[in-house]
PDB file of C-alpha atoms in Angstrom:
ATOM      1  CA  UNK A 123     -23.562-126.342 -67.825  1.00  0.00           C
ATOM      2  CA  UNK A 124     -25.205-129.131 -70.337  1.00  0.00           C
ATOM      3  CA  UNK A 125     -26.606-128.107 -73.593  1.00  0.00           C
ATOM      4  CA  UNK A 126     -30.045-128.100 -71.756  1.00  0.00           C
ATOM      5  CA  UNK A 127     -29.463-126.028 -68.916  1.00  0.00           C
ATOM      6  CA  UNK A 128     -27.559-123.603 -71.311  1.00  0.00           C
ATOM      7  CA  UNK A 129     -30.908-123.103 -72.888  1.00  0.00           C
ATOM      8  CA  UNK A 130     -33.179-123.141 -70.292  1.00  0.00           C
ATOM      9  CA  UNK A 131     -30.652-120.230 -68.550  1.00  0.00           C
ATOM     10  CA  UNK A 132     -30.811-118.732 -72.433  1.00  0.00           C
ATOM     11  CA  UNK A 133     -34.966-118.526 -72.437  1.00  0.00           C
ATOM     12  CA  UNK A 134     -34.338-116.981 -69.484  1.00  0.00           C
ATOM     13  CA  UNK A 135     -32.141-113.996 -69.679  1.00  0.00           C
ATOM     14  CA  UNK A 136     -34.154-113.127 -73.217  1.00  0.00           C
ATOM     15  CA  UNK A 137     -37.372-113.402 -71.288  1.00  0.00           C
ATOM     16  CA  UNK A 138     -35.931-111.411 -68.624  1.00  0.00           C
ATOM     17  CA  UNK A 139     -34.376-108.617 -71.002  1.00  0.00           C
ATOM     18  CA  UNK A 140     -37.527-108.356 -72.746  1.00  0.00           C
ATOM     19  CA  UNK A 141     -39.339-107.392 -69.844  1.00  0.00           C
ATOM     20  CA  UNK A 142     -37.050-105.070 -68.934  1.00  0.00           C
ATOM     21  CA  UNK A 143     -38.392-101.617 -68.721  1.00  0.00           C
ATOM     22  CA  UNK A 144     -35.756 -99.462 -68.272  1.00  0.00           C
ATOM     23  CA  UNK A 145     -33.700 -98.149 -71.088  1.00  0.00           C
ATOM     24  CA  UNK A 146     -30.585 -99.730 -72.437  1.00  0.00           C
ATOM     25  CA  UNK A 147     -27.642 -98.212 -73.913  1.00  0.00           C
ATOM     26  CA  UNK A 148     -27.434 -98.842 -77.667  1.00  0.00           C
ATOM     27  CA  UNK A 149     -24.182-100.827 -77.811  1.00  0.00           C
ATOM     28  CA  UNK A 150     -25.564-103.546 -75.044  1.00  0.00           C
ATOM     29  CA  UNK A 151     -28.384-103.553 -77.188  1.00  0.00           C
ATOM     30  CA  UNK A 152     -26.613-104.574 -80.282  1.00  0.00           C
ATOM     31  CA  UNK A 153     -24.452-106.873 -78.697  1.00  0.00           C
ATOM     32  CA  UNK A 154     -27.200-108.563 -77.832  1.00  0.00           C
ATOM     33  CA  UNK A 155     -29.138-108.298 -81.210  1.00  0.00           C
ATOM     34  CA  UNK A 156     -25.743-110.144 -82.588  1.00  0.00           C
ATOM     35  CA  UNK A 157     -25.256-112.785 -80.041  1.00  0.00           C
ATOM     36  CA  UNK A 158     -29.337-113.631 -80.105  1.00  0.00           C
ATOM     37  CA  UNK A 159     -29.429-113.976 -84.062  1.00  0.00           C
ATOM     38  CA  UNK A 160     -26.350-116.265 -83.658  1.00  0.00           C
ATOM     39  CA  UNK A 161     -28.086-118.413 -81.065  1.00  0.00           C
ATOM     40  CA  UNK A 162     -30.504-119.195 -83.041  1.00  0.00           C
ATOM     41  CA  UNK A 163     -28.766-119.478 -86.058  1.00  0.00           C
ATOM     42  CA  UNK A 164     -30.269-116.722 -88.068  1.00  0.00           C
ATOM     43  CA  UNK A 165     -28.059-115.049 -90.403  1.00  0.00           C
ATOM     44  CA  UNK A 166     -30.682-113.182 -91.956  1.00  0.00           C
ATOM     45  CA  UNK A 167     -29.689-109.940 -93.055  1.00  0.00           C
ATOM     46  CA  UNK A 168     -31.010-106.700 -90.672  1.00  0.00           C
ATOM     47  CA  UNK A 169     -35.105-106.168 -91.405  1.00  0.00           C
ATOM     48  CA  UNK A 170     -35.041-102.296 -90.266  1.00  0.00           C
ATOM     49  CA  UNK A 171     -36.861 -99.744 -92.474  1.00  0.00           C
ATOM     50  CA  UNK A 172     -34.191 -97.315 -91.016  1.00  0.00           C
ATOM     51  CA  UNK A 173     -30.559 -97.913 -93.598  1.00  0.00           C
ATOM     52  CA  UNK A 174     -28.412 -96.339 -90.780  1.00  0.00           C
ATOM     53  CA  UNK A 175     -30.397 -98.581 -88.027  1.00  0.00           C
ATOM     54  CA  UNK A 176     -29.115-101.589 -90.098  1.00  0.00           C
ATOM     55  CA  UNK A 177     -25.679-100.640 -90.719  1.00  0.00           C
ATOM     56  CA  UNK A 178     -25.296-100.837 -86.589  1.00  0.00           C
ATOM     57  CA  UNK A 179     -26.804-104.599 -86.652  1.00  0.00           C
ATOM     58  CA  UNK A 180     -24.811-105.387 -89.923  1.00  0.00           C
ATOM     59  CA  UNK A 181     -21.933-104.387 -87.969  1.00  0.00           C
ATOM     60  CA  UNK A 182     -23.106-106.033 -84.407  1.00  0.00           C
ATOM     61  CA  UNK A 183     -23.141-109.416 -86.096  1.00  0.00           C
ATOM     62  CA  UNK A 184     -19.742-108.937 -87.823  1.00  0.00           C
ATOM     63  CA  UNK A 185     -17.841-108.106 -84.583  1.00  0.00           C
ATOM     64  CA  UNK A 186     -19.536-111.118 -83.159  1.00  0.00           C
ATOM     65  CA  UNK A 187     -19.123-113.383 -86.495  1.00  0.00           C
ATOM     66  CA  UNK A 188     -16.526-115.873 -85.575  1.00  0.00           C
ATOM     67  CA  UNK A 189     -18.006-117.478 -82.431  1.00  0.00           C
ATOM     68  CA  UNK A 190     -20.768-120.346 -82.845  1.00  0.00           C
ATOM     69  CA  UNK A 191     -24.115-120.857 -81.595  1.00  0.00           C
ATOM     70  CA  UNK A 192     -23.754-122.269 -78.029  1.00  0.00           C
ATOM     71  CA  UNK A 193     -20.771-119.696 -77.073  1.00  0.00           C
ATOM     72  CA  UNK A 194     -23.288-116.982 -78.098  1.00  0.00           C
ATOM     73  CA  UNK A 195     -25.919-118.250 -75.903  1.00  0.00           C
ATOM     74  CA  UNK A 196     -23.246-117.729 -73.074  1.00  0.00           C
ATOM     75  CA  UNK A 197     -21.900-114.551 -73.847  1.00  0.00           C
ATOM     76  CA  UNK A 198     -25.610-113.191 -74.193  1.00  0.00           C
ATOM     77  CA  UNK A 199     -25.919-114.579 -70.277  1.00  0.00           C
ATOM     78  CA  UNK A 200     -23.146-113.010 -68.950  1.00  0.00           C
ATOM     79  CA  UNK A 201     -23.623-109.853 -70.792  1.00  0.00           C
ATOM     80  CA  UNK A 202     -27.535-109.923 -68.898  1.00  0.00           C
ATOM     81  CA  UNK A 203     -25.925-111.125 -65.513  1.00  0.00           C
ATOM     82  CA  UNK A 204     -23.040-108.553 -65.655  1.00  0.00           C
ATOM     83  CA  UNK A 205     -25.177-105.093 -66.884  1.00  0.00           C
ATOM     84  CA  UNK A 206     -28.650-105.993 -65.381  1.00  0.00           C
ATOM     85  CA  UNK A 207     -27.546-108.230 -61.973  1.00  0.00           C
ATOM     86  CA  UNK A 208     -29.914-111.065 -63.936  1.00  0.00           C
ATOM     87  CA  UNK A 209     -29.379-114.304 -61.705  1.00  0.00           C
TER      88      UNK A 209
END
């Protein structure tokens, strides 16, 4: 898959999990919080009001630290087409 198609596929499976109406488990949740921020290259630190809340992202994006922004882009994809049948 080129660079563009990667992000085309990308748009979709975020567009697609945000309309998603059924709840998620919290873990597929942050593993997608942590491969989305390193997709798009923010490393900003967790915004949540809640400290425990961003302890969890803190330590979604540290398990997921060491891979780069296109691999993220694909993991996030095949999380989506593996938990929610996204095509």
């Amino acid at each position: 898959m080129n660079d563009e198609e990667l992000h085309k596929k990308f748009n979709e499976a975020v567009a697609f999990v945000n309309s998603y109406t059924e709840p998620l488990p919290a873990d597929f949740l942050l593993r997608l919080y942590a491969y989305f921020k390193i997709a798009n290259r923010n490393y900003d630190n967790p915004g949540s009001r809640t400290p425990l809340i961003n302890a969890f992202k803190a330590n979604a994006l540290f398990q997921a630290q060491n891979i780069g922004p296109k691999e993220a882009m694909e993991k996030y994809i095949e999380l989506v087409e593996k938990e929610l049948n996204f095509r």
